[in-house]
Coordinates of C-alpha atoms and ligand atoms in Angstrom, one line a residue:
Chain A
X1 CA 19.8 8.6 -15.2
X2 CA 18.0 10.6 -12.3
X3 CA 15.2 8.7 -11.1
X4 CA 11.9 10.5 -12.4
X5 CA 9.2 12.0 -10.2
X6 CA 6.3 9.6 -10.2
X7 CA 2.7 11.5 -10.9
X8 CA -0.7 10.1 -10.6
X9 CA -2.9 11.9 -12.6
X10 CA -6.9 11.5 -12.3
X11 CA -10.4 13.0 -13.7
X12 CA -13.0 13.1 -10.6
X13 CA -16.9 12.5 -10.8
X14 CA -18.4 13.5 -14.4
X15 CA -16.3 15.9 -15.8
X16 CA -15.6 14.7 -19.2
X17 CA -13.0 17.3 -20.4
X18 CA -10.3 15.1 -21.1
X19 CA -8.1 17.6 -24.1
X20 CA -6.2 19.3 -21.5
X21 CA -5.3 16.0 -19.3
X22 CA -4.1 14.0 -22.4
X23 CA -2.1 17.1 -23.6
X24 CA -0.3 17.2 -20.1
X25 CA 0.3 13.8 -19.6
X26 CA 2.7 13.9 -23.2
X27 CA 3.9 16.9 -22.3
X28 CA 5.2 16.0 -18.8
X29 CA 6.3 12.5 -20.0
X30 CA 8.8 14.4 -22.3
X31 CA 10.1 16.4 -19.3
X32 CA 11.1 13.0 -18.1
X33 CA 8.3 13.0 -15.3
X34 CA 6.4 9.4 -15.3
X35 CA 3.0 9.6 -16.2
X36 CA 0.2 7.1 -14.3
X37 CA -3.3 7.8 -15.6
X38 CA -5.9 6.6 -13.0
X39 CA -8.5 7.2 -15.7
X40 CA -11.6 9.5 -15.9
X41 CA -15.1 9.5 -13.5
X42 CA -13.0 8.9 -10.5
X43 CA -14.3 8.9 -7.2
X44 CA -11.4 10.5 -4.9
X45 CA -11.3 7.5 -2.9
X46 CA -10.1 5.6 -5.9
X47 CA -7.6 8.1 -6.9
X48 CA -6.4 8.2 -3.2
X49 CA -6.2 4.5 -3.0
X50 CA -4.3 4.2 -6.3
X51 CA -1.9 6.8 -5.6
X52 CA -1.0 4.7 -2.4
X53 CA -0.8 1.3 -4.8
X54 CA 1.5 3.5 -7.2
X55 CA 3.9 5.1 -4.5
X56 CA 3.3 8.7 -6.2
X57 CA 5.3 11.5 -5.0
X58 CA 2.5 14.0 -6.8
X59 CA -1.3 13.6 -7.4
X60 CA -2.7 15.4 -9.8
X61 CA -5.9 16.6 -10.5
X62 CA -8.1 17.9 -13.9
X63 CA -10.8 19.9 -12.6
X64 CA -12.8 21.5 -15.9
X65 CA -16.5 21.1 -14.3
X66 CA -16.9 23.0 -11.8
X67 CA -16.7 20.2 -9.1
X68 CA -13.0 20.8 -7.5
X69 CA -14.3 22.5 -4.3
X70 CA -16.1 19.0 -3.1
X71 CA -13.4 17.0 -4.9
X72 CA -10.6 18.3 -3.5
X73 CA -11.9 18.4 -0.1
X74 CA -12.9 14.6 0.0
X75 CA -9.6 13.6 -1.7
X76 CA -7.1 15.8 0.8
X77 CA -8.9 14.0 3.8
X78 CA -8.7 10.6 2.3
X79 CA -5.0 11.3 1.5
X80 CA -5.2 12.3 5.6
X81 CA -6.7 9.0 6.7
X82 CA -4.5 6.5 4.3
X83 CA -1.4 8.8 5.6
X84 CA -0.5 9.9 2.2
X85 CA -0.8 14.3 2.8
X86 CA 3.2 14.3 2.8
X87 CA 2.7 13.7 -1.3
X88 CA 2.3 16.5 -3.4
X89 CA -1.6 17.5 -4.7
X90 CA -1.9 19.9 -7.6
X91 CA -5.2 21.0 -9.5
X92 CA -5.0 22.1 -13.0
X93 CA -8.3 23.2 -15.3
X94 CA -11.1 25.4 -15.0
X95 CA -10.9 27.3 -11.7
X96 CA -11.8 30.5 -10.7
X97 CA -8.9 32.9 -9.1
X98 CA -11.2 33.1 -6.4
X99 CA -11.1 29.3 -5.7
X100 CA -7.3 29.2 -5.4
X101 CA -6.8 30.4 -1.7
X102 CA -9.4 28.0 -0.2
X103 CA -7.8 25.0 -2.4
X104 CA -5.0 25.7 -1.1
X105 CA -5.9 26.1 2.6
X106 CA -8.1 22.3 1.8
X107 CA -4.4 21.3 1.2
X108 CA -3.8 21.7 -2.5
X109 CA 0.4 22.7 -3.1
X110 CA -0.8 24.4 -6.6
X111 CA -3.1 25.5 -8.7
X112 CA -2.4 25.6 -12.8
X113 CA -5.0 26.9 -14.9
X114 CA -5.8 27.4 -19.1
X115 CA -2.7 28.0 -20.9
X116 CA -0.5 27.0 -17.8
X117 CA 3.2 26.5 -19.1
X118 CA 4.3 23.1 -19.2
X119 CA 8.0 23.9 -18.5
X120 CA 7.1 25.9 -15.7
X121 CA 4.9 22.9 -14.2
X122 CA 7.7 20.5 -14.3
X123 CA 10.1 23.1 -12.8
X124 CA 7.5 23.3 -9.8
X125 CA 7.2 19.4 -9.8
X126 CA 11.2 19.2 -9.2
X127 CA 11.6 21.8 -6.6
X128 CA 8.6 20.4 -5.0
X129 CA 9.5 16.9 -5.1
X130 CA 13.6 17.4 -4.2
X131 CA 11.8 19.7 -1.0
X132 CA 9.4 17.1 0.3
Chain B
X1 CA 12.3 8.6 -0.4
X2 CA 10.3 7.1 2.1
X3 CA 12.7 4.8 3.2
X4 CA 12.3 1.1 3.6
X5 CA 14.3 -0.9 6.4
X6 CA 14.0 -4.2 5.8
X7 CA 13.7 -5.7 9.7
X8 CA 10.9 -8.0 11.4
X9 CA 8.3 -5.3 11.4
X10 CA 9.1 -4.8 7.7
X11 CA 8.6 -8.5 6.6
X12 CA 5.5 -8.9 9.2
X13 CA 3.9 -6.2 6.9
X14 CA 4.8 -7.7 3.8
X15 CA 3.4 -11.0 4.5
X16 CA 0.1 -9.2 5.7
X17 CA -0.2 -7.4 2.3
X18 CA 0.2 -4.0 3.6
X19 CA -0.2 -2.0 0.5
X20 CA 1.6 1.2 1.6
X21 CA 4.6 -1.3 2.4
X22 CA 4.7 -2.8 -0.6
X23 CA 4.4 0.1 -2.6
X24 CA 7.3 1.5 -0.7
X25 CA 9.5 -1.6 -1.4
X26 CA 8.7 -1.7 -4.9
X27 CA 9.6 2.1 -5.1
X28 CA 13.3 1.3 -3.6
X29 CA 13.4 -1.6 -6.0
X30 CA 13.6 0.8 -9.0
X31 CA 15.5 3.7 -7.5
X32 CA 18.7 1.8 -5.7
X33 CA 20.4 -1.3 -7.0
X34 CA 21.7 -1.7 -3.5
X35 CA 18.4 -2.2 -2.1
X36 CA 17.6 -4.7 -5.0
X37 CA 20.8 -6.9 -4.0
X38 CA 19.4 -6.9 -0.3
X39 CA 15.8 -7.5 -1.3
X40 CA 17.1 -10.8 -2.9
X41 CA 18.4 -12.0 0.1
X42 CA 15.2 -12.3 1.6
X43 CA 12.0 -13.1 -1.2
X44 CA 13.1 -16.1 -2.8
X45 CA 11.8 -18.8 -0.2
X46 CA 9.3 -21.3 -1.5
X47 CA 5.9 -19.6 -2.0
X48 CA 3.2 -22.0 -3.3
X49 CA 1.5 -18.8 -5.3
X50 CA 2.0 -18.7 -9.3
X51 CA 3.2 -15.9 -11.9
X52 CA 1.4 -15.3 -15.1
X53 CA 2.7 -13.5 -17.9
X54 CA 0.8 -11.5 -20.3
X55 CA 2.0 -10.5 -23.2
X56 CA 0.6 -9.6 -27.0
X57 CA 0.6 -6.7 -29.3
X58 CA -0.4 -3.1 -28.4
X59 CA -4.1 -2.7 -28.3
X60 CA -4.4 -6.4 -27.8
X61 CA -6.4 -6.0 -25.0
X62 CA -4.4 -7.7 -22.4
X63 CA -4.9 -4.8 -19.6
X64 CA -8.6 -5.3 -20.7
X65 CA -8.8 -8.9 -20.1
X66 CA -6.4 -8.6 -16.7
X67 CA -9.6 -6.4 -15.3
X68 CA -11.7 -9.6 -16.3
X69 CA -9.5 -12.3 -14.7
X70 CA -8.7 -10.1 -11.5
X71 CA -13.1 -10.2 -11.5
X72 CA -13.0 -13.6 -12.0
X73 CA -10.2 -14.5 -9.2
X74 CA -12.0 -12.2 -7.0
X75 CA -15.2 -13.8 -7.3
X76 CA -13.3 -17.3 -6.2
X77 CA -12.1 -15.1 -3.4
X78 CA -8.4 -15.5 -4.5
X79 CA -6.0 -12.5 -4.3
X80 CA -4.6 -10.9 -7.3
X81 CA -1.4 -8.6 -7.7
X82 CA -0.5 -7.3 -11.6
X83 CA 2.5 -5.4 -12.2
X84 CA 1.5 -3.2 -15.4
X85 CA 5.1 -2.7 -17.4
X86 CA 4.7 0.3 -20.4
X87 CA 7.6 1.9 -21.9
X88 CA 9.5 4.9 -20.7
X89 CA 11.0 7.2 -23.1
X90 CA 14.5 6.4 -24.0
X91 CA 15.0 10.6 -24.6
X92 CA 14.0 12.0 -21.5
X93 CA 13.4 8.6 -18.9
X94 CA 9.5 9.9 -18.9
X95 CA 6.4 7.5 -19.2
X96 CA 2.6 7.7 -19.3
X97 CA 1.4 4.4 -17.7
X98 CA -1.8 3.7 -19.0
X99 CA -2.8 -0.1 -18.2
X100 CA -4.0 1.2 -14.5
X101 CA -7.1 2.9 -16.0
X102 CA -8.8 -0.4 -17.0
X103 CA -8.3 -2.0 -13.5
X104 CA -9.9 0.8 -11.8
X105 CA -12.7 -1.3 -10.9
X106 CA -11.0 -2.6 -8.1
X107 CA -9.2 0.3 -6.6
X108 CA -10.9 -0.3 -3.3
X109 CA -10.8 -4.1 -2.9
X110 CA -8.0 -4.2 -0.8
X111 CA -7.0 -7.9 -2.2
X112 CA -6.0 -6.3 -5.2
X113 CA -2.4 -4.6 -5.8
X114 CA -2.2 -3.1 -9.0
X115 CA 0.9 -1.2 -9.9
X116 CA 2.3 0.0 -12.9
X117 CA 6.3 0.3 -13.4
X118 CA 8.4 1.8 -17.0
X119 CA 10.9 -0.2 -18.6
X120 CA 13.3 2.7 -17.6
X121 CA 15.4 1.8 -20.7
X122 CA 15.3 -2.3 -20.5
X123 CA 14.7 -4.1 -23.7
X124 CA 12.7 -7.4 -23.7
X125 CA 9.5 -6.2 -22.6
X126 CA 9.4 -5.8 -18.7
X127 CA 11.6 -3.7 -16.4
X128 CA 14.7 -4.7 -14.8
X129 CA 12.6 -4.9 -11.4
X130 CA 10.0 -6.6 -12.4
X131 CA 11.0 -10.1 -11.6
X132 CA 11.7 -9.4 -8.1
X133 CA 8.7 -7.2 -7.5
X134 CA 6.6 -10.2 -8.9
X135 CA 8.9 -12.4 -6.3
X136 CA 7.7 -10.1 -3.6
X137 CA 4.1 -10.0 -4.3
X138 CA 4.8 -14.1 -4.3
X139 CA 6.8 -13.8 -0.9
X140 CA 3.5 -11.7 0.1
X141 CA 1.3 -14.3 -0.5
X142 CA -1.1 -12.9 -3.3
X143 CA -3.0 -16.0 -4.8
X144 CA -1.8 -14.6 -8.4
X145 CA 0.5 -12.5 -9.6
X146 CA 0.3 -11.2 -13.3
X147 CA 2.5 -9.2 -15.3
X148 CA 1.5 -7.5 -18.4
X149 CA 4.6 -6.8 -20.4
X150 CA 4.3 -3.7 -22.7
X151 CA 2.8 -4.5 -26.5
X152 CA 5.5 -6.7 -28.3
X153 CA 6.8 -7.0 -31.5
X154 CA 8.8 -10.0 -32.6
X155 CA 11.0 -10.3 -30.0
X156 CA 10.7 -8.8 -26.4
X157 CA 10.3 -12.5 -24.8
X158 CA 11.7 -11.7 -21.5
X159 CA 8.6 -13.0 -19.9
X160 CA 9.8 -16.2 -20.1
X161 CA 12.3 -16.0 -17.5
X162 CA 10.1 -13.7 -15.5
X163 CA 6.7 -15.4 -15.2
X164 CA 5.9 -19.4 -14.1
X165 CA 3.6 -19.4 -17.5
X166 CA 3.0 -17.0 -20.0
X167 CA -0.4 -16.3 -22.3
X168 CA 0.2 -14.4 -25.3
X169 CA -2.7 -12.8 -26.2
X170 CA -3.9 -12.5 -30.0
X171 CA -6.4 -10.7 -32.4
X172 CA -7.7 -10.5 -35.8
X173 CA -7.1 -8.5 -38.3
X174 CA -3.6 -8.3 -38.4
X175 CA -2.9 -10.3 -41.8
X176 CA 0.4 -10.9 -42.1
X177 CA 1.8 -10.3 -38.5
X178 CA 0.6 -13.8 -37.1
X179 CA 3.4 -14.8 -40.2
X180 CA 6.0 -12.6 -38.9
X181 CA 5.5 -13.4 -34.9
X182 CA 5.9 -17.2 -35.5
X183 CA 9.6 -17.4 -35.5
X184 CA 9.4 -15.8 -31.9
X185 CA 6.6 -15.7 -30.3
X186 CA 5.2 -18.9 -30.9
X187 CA 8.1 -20.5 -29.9
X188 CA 6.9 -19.7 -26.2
X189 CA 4.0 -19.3 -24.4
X190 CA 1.7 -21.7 -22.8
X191 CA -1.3 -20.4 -23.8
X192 CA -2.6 -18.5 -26.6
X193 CA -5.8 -16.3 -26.4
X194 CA -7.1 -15.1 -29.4
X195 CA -9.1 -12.1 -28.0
X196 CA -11.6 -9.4 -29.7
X197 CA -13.4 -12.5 -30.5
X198 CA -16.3 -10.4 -31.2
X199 CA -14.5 -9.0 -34.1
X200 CA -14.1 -9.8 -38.0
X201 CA -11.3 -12.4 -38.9
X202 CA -11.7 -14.3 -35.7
X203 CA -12.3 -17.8 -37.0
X204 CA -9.0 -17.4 -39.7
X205 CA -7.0 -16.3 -37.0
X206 CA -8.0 -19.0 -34.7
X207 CA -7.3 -21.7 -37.6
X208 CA -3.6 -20.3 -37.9
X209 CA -2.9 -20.6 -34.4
X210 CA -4.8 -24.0 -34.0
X211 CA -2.0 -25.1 -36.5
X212 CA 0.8 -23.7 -35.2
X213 CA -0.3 -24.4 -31.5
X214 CA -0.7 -28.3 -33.1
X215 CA 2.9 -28.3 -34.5
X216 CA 4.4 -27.6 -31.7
X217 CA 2.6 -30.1 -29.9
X218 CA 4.0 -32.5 -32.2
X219 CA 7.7 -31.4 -32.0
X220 CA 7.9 -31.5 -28.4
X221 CA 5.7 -33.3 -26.9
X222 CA 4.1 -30.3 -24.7
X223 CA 0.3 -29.4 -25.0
X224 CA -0.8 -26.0 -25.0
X225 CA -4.3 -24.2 -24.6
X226 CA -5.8 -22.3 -27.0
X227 CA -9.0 -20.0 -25.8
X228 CA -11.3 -17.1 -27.5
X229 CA -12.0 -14.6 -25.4
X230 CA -13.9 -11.1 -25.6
X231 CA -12.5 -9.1 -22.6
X232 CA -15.2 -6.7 -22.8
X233 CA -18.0 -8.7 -22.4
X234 CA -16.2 -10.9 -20.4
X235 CA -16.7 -14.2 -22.9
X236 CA -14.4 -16.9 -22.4
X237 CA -12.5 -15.2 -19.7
X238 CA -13.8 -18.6 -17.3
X239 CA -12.2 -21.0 -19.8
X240 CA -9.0 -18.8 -20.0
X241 CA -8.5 -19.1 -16.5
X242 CA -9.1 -23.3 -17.0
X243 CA -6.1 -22.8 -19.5
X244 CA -3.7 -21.3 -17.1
X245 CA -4.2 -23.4 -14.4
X246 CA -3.8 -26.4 -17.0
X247 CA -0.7 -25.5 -18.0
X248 CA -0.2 -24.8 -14.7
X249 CA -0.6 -27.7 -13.5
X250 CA 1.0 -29.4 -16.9
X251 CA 4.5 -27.2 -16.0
X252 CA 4.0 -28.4 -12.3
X253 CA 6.4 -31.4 -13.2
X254 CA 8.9 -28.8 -14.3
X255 CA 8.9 -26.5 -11.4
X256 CA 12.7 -26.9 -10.2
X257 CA 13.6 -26.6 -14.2
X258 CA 11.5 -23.1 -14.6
X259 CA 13.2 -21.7 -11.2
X260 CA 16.5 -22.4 -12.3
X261 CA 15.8 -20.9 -15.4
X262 CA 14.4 -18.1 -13.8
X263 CA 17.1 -17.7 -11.1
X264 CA 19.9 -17.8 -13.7
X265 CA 18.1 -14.9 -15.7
X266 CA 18.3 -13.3 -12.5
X267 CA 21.5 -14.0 -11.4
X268 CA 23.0 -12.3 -14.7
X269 CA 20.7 -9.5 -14.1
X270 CA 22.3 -8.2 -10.8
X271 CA 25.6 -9.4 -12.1
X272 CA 24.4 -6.5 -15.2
X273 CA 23.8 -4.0 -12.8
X274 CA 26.9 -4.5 -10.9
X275 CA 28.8 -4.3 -13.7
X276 CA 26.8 -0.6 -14.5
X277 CA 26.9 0.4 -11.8
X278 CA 30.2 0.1 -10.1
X279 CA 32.3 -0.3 -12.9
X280 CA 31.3 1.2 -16.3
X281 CA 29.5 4.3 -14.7
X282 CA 32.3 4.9 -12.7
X283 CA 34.3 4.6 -15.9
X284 CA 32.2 7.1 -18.4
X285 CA 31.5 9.5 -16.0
X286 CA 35.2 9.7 -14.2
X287 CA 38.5 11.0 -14.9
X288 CA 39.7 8.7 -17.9
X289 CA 36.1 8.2 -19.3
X290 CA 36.0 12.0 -20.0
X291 CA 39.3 11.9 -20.7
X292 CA 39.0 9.7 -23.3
X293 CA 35.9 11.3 -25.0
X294 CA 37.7 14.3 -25.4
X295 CA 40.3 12.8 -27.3
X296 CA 37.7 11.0 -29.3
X297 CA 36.2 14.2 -29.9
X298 CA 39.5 15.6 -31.1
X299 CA 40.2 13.1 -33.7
X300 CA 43.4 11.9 -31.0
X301 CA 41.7 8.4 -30.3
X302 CA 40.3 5.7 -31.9
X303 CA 37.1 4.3 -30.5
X304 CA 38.4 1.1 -30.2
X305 CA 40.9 2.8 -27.5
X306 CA 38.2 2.5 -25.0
X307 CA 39.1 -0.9 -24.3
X308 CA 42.7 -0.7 -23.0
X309 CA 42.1 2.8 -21.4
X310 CA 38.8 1.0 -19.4
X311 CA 40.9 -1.9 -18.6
X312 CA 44.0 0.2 -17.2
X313 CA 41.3 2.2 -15.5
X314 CA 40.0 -1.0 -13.5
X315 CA 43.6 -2.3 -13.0
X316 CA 44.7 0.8 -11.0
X317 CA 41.4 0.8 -9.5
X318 CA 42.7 -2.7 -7.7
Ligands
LIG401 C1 -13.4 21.5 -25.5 C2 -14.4 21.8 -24.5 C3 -15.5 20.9 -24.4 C4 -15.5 19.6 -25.2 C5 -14.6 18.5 -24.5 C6 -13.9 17.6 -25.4 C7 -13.0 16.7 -24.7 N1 -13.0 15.4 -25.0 O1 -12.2 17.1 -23.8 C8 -17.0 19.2 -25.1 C9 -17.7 19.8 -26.3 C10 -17.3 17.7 -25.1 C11 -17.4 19.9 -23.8 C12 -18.5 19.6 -23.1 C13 -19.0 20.4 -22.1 N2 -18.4 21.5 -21.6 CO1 -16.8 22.2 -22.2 N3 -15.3 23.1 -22.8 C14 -14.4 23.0 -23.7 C15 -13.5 24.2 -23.8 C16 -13.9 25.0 -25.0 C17 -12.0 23.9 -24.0 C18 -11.4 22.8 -23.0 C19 -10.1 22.3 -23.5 O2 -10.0 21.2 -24.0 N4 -9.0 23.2 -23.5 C20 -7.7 22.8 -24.0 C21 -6.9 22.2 -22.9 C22 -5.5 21.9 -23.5 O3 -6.8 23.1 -21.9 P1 -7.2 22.7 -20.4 O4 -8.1 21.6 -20.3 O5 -7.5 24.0 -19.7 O6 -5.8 22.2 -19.8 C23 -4.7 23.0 -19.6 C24 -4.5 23.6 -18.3 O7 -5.7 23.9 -17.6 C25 -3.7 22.7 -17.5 N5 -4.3 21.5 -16.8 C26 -5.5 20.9 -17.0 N6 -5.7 19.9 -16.2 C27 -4.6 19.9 -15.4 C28 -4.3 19.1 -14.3 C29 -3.1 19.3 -13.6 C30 -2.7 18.4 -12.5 C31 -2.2 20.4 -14.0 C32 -1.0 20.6 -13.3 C33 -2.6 21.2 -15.1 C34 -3.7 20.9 -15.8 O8 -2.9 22.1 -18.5 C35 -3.5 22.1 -19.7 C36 -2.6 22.5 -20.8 O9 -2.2 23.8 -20.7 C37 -13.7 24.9 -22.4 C38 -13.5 26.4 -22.4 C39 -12.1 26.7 -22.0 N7 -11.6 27.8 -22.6 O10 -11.5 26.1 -21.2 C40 -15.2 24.5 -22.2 C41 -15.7 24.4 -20.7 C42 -14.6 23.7 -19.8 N8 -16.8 23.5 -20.8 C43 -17.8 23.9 -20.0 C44 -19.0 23.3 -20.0 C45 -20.1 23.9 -19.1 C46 -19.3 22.1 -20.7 C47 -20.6 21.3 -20.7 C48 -21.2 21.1 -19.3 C49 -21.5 22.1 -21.6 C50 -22.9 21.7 -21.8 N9 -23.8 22.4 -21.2 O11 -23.1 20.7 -22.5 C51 -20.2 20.0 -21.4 C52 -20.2 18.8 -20.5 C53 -18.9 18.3 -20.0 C54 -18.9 17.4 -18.9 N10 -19.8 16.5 -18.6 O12 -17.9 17.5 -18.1 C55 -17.4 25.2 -19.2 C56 -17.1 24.8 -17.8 C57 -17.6 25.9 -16.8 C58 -17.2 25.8 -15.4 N11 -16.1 25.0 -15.1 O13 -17.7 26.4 -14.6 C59 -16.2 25.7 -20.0 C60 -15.2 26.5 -19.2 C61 -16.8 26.7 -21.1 C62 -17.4 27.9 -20.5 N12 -16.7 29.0 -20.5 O14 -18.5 27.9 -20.1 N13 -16.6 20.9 -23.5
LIG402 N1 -14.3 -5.1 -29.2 C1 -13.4 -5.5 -28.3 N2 -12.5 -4.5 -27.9 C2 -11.6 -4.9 -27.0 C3 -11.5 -6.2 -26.5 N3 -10.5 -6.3 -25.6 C4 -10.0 -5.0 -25.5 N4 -10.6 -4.2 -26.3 C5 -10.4 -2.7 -26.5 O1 -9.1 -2.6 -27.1 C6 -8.5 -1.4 -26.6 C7 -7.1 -1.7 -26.1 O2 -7.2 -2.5 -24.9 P1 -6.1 -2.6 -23.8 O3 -6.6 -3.5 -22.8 O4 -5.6 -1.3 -23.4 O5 -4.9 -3.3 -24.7 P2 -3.4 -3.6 -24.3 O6 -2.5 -2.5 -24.9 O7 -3.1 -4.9 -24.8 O8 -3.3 -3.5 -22.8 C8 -9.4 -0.8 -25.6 O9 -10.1 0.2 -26.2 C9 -10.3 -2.0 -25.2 O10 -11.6 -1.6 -24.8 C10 -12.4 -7.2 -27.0 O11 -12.4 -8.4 -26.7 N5 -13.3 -6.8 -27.9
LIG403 MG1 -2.1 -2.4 -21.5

């Protein structure tokens, strides 16, 4: 069997939206991705430090609060310092169009928002990976 | 995949407990057997650290009560490594790996290595890699190294051969199921934790495995320790940690007896994978395998054809 992609996924600070993570986490594992939940009320130093623990090849993010600007930002320079950037970062939830292109230029890959396909997020997750 | 060479510099990091190092290694672990052959070439020297199974039902609370112990160990300044096994989807090879969220706490004490792995497949309740990544976190030098197996049933007792000692952890209100796990479970272990001792049932459940922990006393001679604990509170979890290192110390006398053990389950292991993986992958998936399928498919062969056409297959492969 193809080895899967390993994916970290993490809740930061107080957001308590947890619906769309849960949903995600089912969904992806029956693409055949597998799943590590790093649990909600995260601080981005946690998530960075177990994403280094778990040997991810993709962190991802649930941002339904509002808070992914600071988040983000804190959590791509830890993944800097520990010398994890070359993994993958990806930020689903609640955010704005206009919050896409300065998540991205923080060093988010991608941004999936309400009602993001799950086929299509796996499909990125494999090009992704198979490119990095 | 960040690729791991295994030289001087490698194995310098490794017994310094470089996290990104170890998480590397137990990444090439699981994705190439070849690395796994070499890896065993170099872990198994003495270590004077200890394993420690946990194993129980789902929902027992034995990812809860880890979080406790790691606290505990912490406190006595000892290192701690747990390798979290849940099951991966037999359909699609996906998981969602759950223990890590209740270890959280200690993300960012670096003398903590949590890390959770899928069964990818493997029966028996822990990964095919999970014995040498425990070896490794021994070779690193963490104080202890836990594994939580994922929830059992009856039967998934691999933890045996895996771990120096194993608790099995219990809780009330499960009626009949301490009947049904006796055959199995019971059989094994060192130490039995009822936990969710704050819950209804507790002093039943504790009577029935009093007894059973007492008859198997009396058939072979072996003690074994039997603790309450509440792993949310944290109740009991010091006398839990006085039960492992009795039976540590108990099983100390048996040391060369449990490695052998272990060594042989291990042994068979790779000799499993080399069988896989050189011999009946390359079977299925080649030119006679499909061959032969086909046939089946057309009603031309009989399933029990496999055997001669795999066996003429590895003769001309000779
Ligand atoms: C249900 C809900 C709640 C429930 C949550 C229950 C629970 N256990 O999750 C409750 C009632 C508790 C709640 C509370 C609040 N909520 Co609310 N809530 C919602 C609501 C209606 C739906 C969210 C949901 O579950 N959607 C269904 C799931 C499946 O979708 P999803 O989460 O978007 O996830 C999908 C994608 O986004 C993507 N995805 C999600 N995460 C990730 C991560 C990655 C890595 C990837 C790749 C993809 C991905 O995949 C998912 C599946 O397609 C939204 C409105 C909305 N339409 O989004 C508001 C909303 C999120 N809530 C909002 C607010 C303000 C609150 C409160 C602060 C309200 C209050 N004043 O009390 C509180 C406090 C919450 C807190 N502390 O964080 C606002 C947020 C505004 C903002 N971001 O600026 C929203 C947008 C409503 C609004 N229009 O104002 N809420
Ligand atoms: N009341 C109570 N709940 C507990 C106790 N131990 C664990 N739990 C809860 O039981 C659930 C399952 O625990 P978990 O550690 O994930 O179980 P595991 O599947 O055996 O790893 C969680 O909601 C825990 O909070 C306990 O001693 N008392
Ligand atoms: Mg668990």
């Amino acid at each position: 069997m193809e080895q899967p992609i390993r994916l970290l996924l993490a809740k930061i600070g107080l957001d308590t939206h947890t619906i769309g993570i849960t949903v995600l986490a089912k969904e992806l594992r029956d693409r055949g991705i597998e799943v590590i939940f790093s649990g909600l009320k995260q601080t981005p130093e946690q998530v960075v430090r177990a994403a280094l623990q778990e040997d991810v090849d993709v962190i991802g993010v649930s941002c339904l609060s509002g808070g992914h600007m600071t988040h983000l930002k804190v959590l791509a320079e830890q993944m800097r310092a520990l010398g994890i950037d070359d993994r993958i970062l990806i930020v689903g939830g609640v955010v704005p169009e206009e919050d896409v292109e300065p998540l991205k230029t923080i060093g988010v890959d991608r941004v999936f928002t309400m009602g993001a396909n799950m086929d299509d997020i796996a499909a990125y997750l494999r090009s992704a990976v198979a490119a990095a | 995949m960040r690729k791991v060479i295994l030289d001087e510099q490698w194995q310098a990091a490794i017994k310094r407990r470089d996290i990104a190092t170890l998480a590397r290694t137990i990444t090439a672990i699981e994705r190439s057997p070849e690395f796994l052959l070499a890896l065993s070439r170099y872990v198994f020297e003495d270590s004077p650290t200890v394993s420690i199974g946990i194993t129980g039902v789902p929902g027992a609370g034995k990812s809860t009560l880890l979080n406790q112990l790691i606290r505990a160990y912490r406190a006595q300044g000892k290192s701690v490594a747990v390798l979290a096994v849940d099951p991966s989807s037999i359909q699609t090879g996906g998981a969602v790996l759950g223990d890590r969220l209740r270890m959280q706490d200690h993300a960012l004490d670096d003398n903590v290595f949590v890390r959770s792995l899928s069964t990818k497949g493997h029966l028996g309740g822990v990964s095919e890699t999970t014995f040498i990544s425990a070896q490794l976190l021994k070779y690193a030098g963490f104080d202890r190294v836990f594994i939580e197996t994922v929830g059992i049933g009856q039967s998934e007792l691999d933890i045996v051969s895996v771990a120096d000692i194993s608790t099995i952890v219990f809780i009330p209100g499960m009626g009949d199921y301490v009947q049904g796990i006796k055959s199995g479970i019971m059989e094994v272990g060192d130490v039995f934790a009822i936990n969710k001792s704050d819950h209804e049932g507790v002093r039943a459940l504790e009577k029935v495995i009093r007894l059973e922990a007492h008859d198997r006393e009396n058939k072979t001679g072996v003690s074994l320790e039997v603790c309450l604990t509440n792993a949310v509170s944290g109740e009991g979890v010091e006398a839990l940690i006085a039960a492992q290192d009795a039976a540590l110390a108990r099983s100390a006398g048996q040391d060369s007896l449990r490695r052998q053990r272990q060594l042989q389950a291990f042994s068979r292991l790779l000799l499993d994978i080399e069988l896989r993986e050189h011999w009946l992958k390359p079977f299925v998936d080649g030119e006679a395998g499909r061959r032969f399928f086909a046939q089946l498919a057309e009603g031309e062969s009989n399933p029990a054809d496999i055997i001669s056409v795999f066996t003429a297959s590895v003769e001309s492969r000779s």
